[in-house]
XYZ file of C-alpha atoms in Angstrom:
454
model
C -0.016 0.082 0.058
C 1.375 3.439 -1.055
C 2.172 5.555 1.964
C 0.864 9.227 1.981
C 3.636 11.831 1.413
C 4.141 13.975 4.569
C 3.258 17.666 4.233
C 6.286 19.907 3.547
C 7.853 21.885 6.429
C 6.339 25.290 7.002
C 9.232 27.235 5.493
C 8.812 25.241 2.171
C 5.039 25.817 1.735
C 4.060 28.490 -0.777
C 2.890 31.739 0.673
C -0.808 32.563 0.477
C -1.943 34.315 -2.717
C -3.356 37.811 -2.729
C -6.806 36.583 -3.048
C -6.380 34.184 -0.034
C -4.807 36.457 2.443
C -7.350 38.707 4.304
C -6.406 42.374 4.720
C -4.578 43.111 8.037
C -6.167 45.745 10.407
C -3.644 48.288 9.219
C -4.495 47.702 5.524
C -8.158 47.591 6.363
C -7.872 51.099 7.935
C -5.831 52.367 4.951
C -8.481 51.148 2.521
C -11.213 52.969 4.578
C -9.115 56.110 4.292
C -9.011 55.736 0.541
C -12.588 54.955 -0.195
C -14.641 58.039 -1.077
C -17.467 57.835 1.424
C -15.669 58.055 4.731
C -12.176 59.455 3.690
C -13.021 62.811 5.298
C -15.186 63.598 8.367
C -14.906 67.287 8.866
C -18.082 68.570 7.218
C -20.329 71.171 8.945
C -23.999 71.418 9.011
C -24.253 73.537 6.023
C -22.461 70.922 3.913
C -25.499 68.742 4.683
C -27.804 71.565 3.569
C -26.345 72.258 0.213
C -25.570 68.452 -0.565
C -29.230 67.631 0.154
C -30.503 70.413 -1.932
C -28.342 69.354 -4.905
C -29.538 65.681 -4.481
C -33.148 66.660 -4.131
C -33.821 69.664 -6.419
C -32.890 68.154 -9.595
C -34.163 68.739 -13.156
C -37.253 66.808 -11.884
C -38.529 70.130 -10.423
C -39.056 71.538 -14.008
C -41.406 68.563 -14.857
C -43.714 69.142 -11.906
C -46.104 71.459 -13.712
C -46.392 68.804 -16.350
C -47.327 66.344 -13.647
C -49.957 68.688 -12.222
C -51.486 68.819 -15.700
C -52.007 65.090 -15.459
C -53.315 65.241 -11.902
C -55.311 68.281 -11.701
C -55.424 71.009 -8.933
C -56.847 69.083 -6.033
C -55.026 65.770 -6.489
C -51.799 67.394 -7.656
C -51.567 69.623 -4.549
C -52.434 66.726 -2.257
C -49.739 64.540 -3.823
C -47.030 67.271 -3.540
C -47.819 68.006 0.077
C -48.035 64.394 1.136
C -44.762 63.578 -0.688
C -42.926 66.435 1.116
C -44.161 65.347 4.521
C -43.625 61.681 4.140
C -40.050 62.022 2.610
C -39.082 64.589 5.355
C -40.248 61.939 7.930
C -38.426 59.036 6.294
C -35.290 61.192 5.996
C -35.486 61.925 9.696
C -35.658 58.276 10.406
C -32.429 57.574 8.324
C -30.615 60.405 10.122
C -31.620 58.964 13.497
C -30.696 55.397 12.563
C -27.124 56.507 11.130
C -25.672 55.964 14.747
C -28.434 53.886 16.369
C -25.793 51.247 17.458
C -23.320 52.648 20.014
C -19.918 53.007 18.651
C -20.827 52.250 15.063
C -21.827 54.432 12.017
C -23.892 53.138 9.089
C -22.035 55.232 6.490
C -23.800 53.559 3.574
C -27.419 52.779 2.854
C -26.678 49.105 2.280
C -24.955 48.913 5.767
C -28.033 49.958 7.461
C -29.944 47.365 5.336
C -27.588 44.618 6.401
C -28.189 45.703 10.068
C -31.833 45.505 9.603
C -32.321 42.458 7.457
C -29.115 40.447 7.764
C -25.696 40.532 6.070
C -26.664 38.806 2.797
C -30.391 39.698 2.590
C -29.746 43.353 3.355
C -27.338 43.657 0.424
C -29.892 41.931 -2.030
C -32.628 44.209 -0.838
C -30.836 47.591 -0.817
C -27.978 47.533 -3.269
C -30.071 46.763 -6.512
C -32.526 49.401 -5.729
C -29.882 51.947 -4.825
C -27.943 51.226 -8.063
C -31.197 51.633 -10.158
C -31.691 55.048 -8.646
C -28.100 56.229 -8.716
C -27.119 54.869 -12.126
C -30.516 55.743 -13.591
C -30.340 59.247 -12.413
C -26.776 59.652 -13.773
C -28.035 58.541 -17.198
C -31.036 60.826 -17.040
C -28.769 63.702 -16.096
C -26.570 62.898 -19.031
C -29.690 63.173 -21.298
C -31.077 66.295 -19.562
C -27.721 67.984 -19.501
C -27.357 67.428 -23.292
C -30.839 68.741 -23.869
C -30.271 71.806 -21.847
C -27.129 72.510 -23.775
C -28.969 72.047 -27.012
C -31.784 74.347 -25.851
C -29.144 77.071 -24.918
C -27.487 76.706 -28.274
C -30.820 76.971 -30.183
C -32.090 79.940 -28.065
C -28.823 81.919 -28.479
C -28.420 81.120 -32.210
C -32.109 81.730 -32.981
C -32.099 79.744 -36.185
C -28.884 81.281 -37.479
C -26.594 78.227 -36.639
C -26.326 74.898 -38.043
C -28.446 72.260 -36.204
C -26.380 69.858 -33.982
C -27.655 66.452 -33.043
C -28.457 65.775 -29.352
C -25.758 63.019 -29.352
C -22.879 65.584 -29.526
C -24.420 67.692 -26.726
C -24.467 64.658 -24.445
C -20.813 63.953 -25.342
C -20.034 67.592 -24.602
C -21.753 67.300 -21.197
C -19.967 63.955 -20.539
C -16.653 65.277 -21.209
C -16.429 67.345 -18.060
C -17.409 64.309 -15.989
C -14.433 62.354 -17.141
C -12.391 65.009 -15.315
C -14.554 65.718 -12.314
C -15.021 61.994 -11.656
C -11.408 61.881 -10.491
C -12.163 64.025 -7.466
C -11.467 61.554 -4.690
C -14.346 61.870 -2.107
C -17.478 63.764 -0.974
C -15.339 66.538 0.530
C -13.665 67.400 -2.733
C -16.949 67.855 -4.710
C -18.275 70.252 -1.997
C -17.640 73.393 -4.255
C -19.319 71.667 -7.316
C -22.246 70.747 -4.954
C -22.614 74.176 -3.631
C -22.650 75.787 -7.154
C -25.269 73.185 -8.135
C -27.448 73.956 -5.136
C -27.422 77.712 -5.861
C -28.066 77.070 -9.560
C -31.158 74.962 -8.664
C -32.562 77.637 -6.635
C -31.913 80.202 -9.376
C -33.450 78.314 -12.282
C -36.329 77.225 -10.117
C -37.001 80.956 -9.269
C -36.698 81.964 -12.908
C -39.195 79.193 -14.005
C -41.959 80.436 -11.756
C -41.225 84.198 -11.773
C -41.146 84.184 -15.568
C -44.424 82.249 -15.646
C -46.042 84.598 -13.282
C -44.904 87.589 -15.365
C -46.038 86.146 -18.570
C -49.453 85.568 -16.939
C -52.325 83.290 -17.384
C -52.675 82.359 -21.147
C -56.159 83.380 -22.586
C -56.915 79.870 -23.793
C -55.752 78.094 -20.669
C -57.585 74.961 -19.431
C -57.210 73.126 -16.243
C -58.860 69.822 -17.108
C -56.697 66.666 -17.239
C -54.333 66.655 -20.119
C -55.423 63.423 -21.697
C -58.768 63.127 -23.377
C -59.288 59.435 -23.351
C -59.893 57.237 -20.314
C -56.743 55.216 -20.759
C -54.711 58.222 -21.354
C -55.900 59.931 -18.195
C -55.301 56.666 -16.080
C -51.822 56.080 -17.473
C -50.984 59.798 -17.315
C -51.911 59.855 -13.572
C -49.663 56.829 -12.940
C -46.811 58.515 -14.801
C -47.322 61.784 -12.877
C -47.103 59.874 -9.583
C -43.538 58.632 -10.985
C -42.580 62.124 -11.841
C -43.234 63.167 -8.270
C -41.273 60.141 -6.819
C -38.526 61.100 -9.158
C -38.420 64.555 -7.660
C -37.925 63.209 -4.156
C -34.909 60.804 -4.722
C -32.421 62.317 -2.373
C -32.664 59.567 0.298
C -30.265 57.438 -1.684
C -27.251 59.463 -0.591
C -28.333 60.864 2.762
C -26.343 58.325 4.891
C -23.345 58.945 2.662
C -23.611 62.650 3.195
C -23.939 62.172 6.927
C -20.772 60.009 6.977
C -18.805 63.230 6.204
C -19.868 64.873 9.432
C -17.793 64.306 12.562
C -19.346 62.644 15.478
C -18.635 62.227 19.194
C -20.839 60.815 22.134
C -21.341 64.392 23.292
C -21.966 65.811 19.765
C -23.446 63.170 17.514
C -23.577 63.853 13.745
C -27.395 63.603 13.646
C -27.671 67.125 15.237
C -25.845 69.042 12.508
C -27.143 66.689 9.790
C -30.742 67.270 10.792
C -30.188 71.051 11.012
C -28.974 70.896 7.334
C -31.855 68.718 6.350
C -34.382 71.214 7.666
C -32.786 74.147 5.769
C -32.648 71.955 2.630
C -36.404 71.071 2.932
C -37.372 74.559 3.264
C -35.395 75.401 0.100
C -37.053 72.320 -1.531
C -40.536 73.704 -0.619
C -39.511 77.136 -1.949
C -38.561 75.547 -5.202
C -41.178 72.760 -5.748
C -44.441 74.442 -4.778
C -44.113 77.760 -6.730
C -42.764 76.000 -9.834
C -45.632 73.402 -9.771
C -48.544 75.810 -8.980
C -47.523 78.935 -10.900
C -46.277 76.916 -13.934
C -49.652 75.017 -14.038
C -51.708 78.272 -13.426
C -49.873 80.000 -16.387
C -50.044 77.293 -18.976
C -52.726 74.838 -17.867
C -52.768 71.333 -19.451
C -50.777 72.719 -22.464
C -47.636 73.023 -20.348
C -44.524 71.243 -21.759
C -42.674 68.400 -20.017
C -40.035 70.935 -19.187
C -41.465 74.302 -18.030
C -38.464 76.104 -19.502
C -39.422 74.911 -22.960
C -42.846 76.449 -22.466
C -41.156 79.791 -21.630
C -39.978 81.390 -24.806
C -39.374 84.995 -23.820
C -37.138 86.786 -22.783
C -34.685 84.796 -24.610
C -31.645 85.819 -22.663
C -33.494 84.735 -19.445
C -34.478 81.186 -20.861
C -30.924 80.802 -22.209
C -29.460 81.647 -18.862
C -31.888 79.278 -17.011
C -30.946 76.414 -19.289
C -27.224 77.032 -18.568
C -27.972 77.070 -14.850
C -29.654 73.772 -15.240
C -26.434 72.279 -17.035
C -24.293 73.647 -13.881
C -26.672 72.005 -11.479
C -26.838 68.677 -13.414
C -22.987 68.622 -13.335
C -22.899 68.820 -9.569
C -25.827 66.385 -9.078
C -24.413 63.744 -11.311
C -21.125 63.914 -9.257
C -23.173 63.620 -6.002
C -25.044 60.458 -7.155
C -21.929 58.919 -8.800
C -19.968 59.124 -5.598
C -21.683 56.236 -3.808
C -21.509 54.260 -7.075
C -17.772 54.934 -7.185
C -17.495 53.773 -3.582
C -19.312 50.568 -4.392
C -17.102 49.796 -7.472
C -13.832 50.629 -5.693
C -14.807 48.552 -2.529
C -15.418 45.500 -4.656
C -12.201 46.055 -6.617
C -10.012 46.638 -3.525
C -11.526 44.258 -0.971
C -12.882 41.460 -2.983
C -10.472 41.318 -6.030
C -7.520 42.711 -4.036
C -6.417 45.408 -6.312
C -4.085 47.753 -4.825
C -5.630 51.298 -4.193
C -4.028 53.613 -6.692
C -4.848 56.675 -8.821
C -4.694 54.364 -11.959
C -7.406 52.045 -10.634
C -9.545 55.091 -9.782
C -8.866 56.638 -13.280
C -9.921 53.382 -15.145
C -12.840 52.377 -13.006
C -14.465 55.866 -12.871
C -13.900 56.691 -16.584
C -15.476 53.319 -17.615
C -18.525 54.218 -15.532
C -18.855 57.718 -17.072
C -18.418 56.257 -20.527
C -21.135 53.645 -19.762
C -23.704 56.319 -18.609
C -22.902 58.428 -21.728
C -23.302 55.464 -24.129
C -26.661 54.657 -22.594
C -27.726 58.235 -22.667
C -26.986 58.529 -26.235
C -28.621 55.312 -27.251
C -31.757 55.962 -25.194
C -32.371 59.738 -25.105
C -35.905 58.884 -23.940
C -34.448 57.297 -20.834
C -36.670 59.278 -18.578
C -39.483 57.069 -19.652
C -37.523 54.058 -19.019
C -36.605 55.352 -15.554
C -40.322 56.091 -14.755
C -40.781 52.358 -15.428
C -37.739 50.726 -13.891
C -37.232 53.519 -11.239
C -40.690 53.251 -9.950
C -39.661 49.957 -8.348
C -36.691 51.749 -6.691
C -37.516 55.370 -6.041
C -40.682 54.598 -4.018
C -38.998 51.924 -1.720
C -35.708 53.782 -0.970
C -37.444 57.044 -0.367
C -40.983 56.402 0.780
C -41.165 53.070 2.756
C -37.915 51.165 3.022
C -36.752 53.540 5.860
C -40.084 52.780 7.575
C -39.599 49.032 7.338
C -36.028 49.297 8.821
C -37.392 51.477 11.666
C -40.029 48.950 12.513
C -37.407 46.163 12.366
C -34.676 47.889 14.402
C -36.637 50.095 16.754
C -39.630 47.900 17.140
C -42.207 50.553 18.235
C -45.226 49.297 20.326
C -47.962 47.875 18.211
C -50.797 50.445 17.390
C -48.672 53.301 18.772
C -48.535 56.653 16.777
C -45.087 55.561 15.409
C -46.394 52.100 14.361
C -49.475 53.634 12.602
C -47.459 56.311 10.995
C -44.858 53.912 9.502
C -47.518 51.395 8.210
C -49.348 54.349 6.492
C -46.116 55.387 4.773
C -45.477 51.775 3.758
C -48.911 51.243 2.279
C -48.760 54.547 0.358
C -45.262 53.803 -0.813
C -46.109 50.218 -2.100
C -49.085 51.750 -4.062
C -46.802 54.252 -5.533
C -44.231 51.558 -6.303
C -46.916 49.396 -8.179
C -48.724 52.319 -10.034
C -45.979 54.714 -11.114
C -44.168 52.250 -13.493
C -47.427 51.680 -15.499
C -47.279 55.252 -16.865
C -43.719 54.891 -17.877
C -44.439 51.523 -19.680
C -47.107 53.174 -21.859
C -44.810 56.041 -22.700
C -41.953 53.578 -23.648
C -44.348 51.815 -26.009
C -45.467 55.053 -27.717
C -41.970 56.294 -28.055
C -40.455 53.053 -29.294
C -42.879 53.036 -32.313
C -41.426 56.125 -33.833
C -37.779 56.136 -32.469
C -34.694 55.647 -34.715
C -31.445 54.793 -32.879
C -28.590 57.402 -33.133
C -30.452 59.766 -35.370
């Protein structure tokens, strides 16, 4: 019988490979310091304010008058107010849960999900939805940025210049992101985010002030936009999706809070919540005047983008479109940063690549190129996002924080907190189910006449 060969002595055994060897505590700390989310923790409360404004007041505000034309006065105002209240409440829950476990901070949305639902289930519940929102918004911002540049070009030229395809304007908009995407962390994009927040407030003000100055159109009608029953029903569903799209800032709130320092005496939730209150006041100052004054001025003939409905004065319309471009540049970077963090975490921790500038350059450039390619291929992506995003916007913003709150905090059954969370969950689930239906109809209608790369 053949005798088994004894194992080689320790000094002769091959060293463990890079994939087999887990990172040491010092390496783990160095990786944490390199990743973009928790690299710097010296932000003040006003960082929270303008980051949240940049995340929340996106180009979606310009589509709210159009949503009103599909909902009508009573239902539209009710949906806007309810969304503002519910999302402020769920945002407060996330701020509170950031440091709910003593000595630990949930710096990322999926980390809080893992604590609530378990290590594996939490990842599967949160990460796909968060990626749909963040990657989807980045693609939509590519399209909208290109469209705003095109509108600026057309207004300034006034028919005297050669027409340029939307594809080229999207590529122009994308070119700056190949550079800005190399900014390493949240702290480094603060200047871009502040400029974006200021621009969002400015172009929102231009939208409703110019609408008010124009006045009510003589032929204005306030009935529902669609004339057929299916059109009214699907338009209603699509409008719900537009409102949900406008309140998508929750997907980066924990990542924003991670930049604020925290001690047992001065937890990060206090300055974070102060910034959130300021941000939500600004959100209300942008959303409600644009929605109500824009719908009052144009009625059910308002365009999907209120700035397109406004034609005079031309210099003001051109300036507003350029403000939209500046805002979208900052908002793209804000939503891209958590995606960069996920990509780099996988590359460094799982595949054991060495943290380096070259790794960051390649990974982030590939991501920007991907969002640009999809935006060029599907410039009607907002309809796709209304369909697919309906499954992600509503959960991550309207009711997933409530489920986590019930799971972690376990409020007493039938208490005010218990009832409030269940009401938000029911309304959020209805929004998740109904809003994609409007986007699906719009996709079908658009696909019939669309030619790729034209």
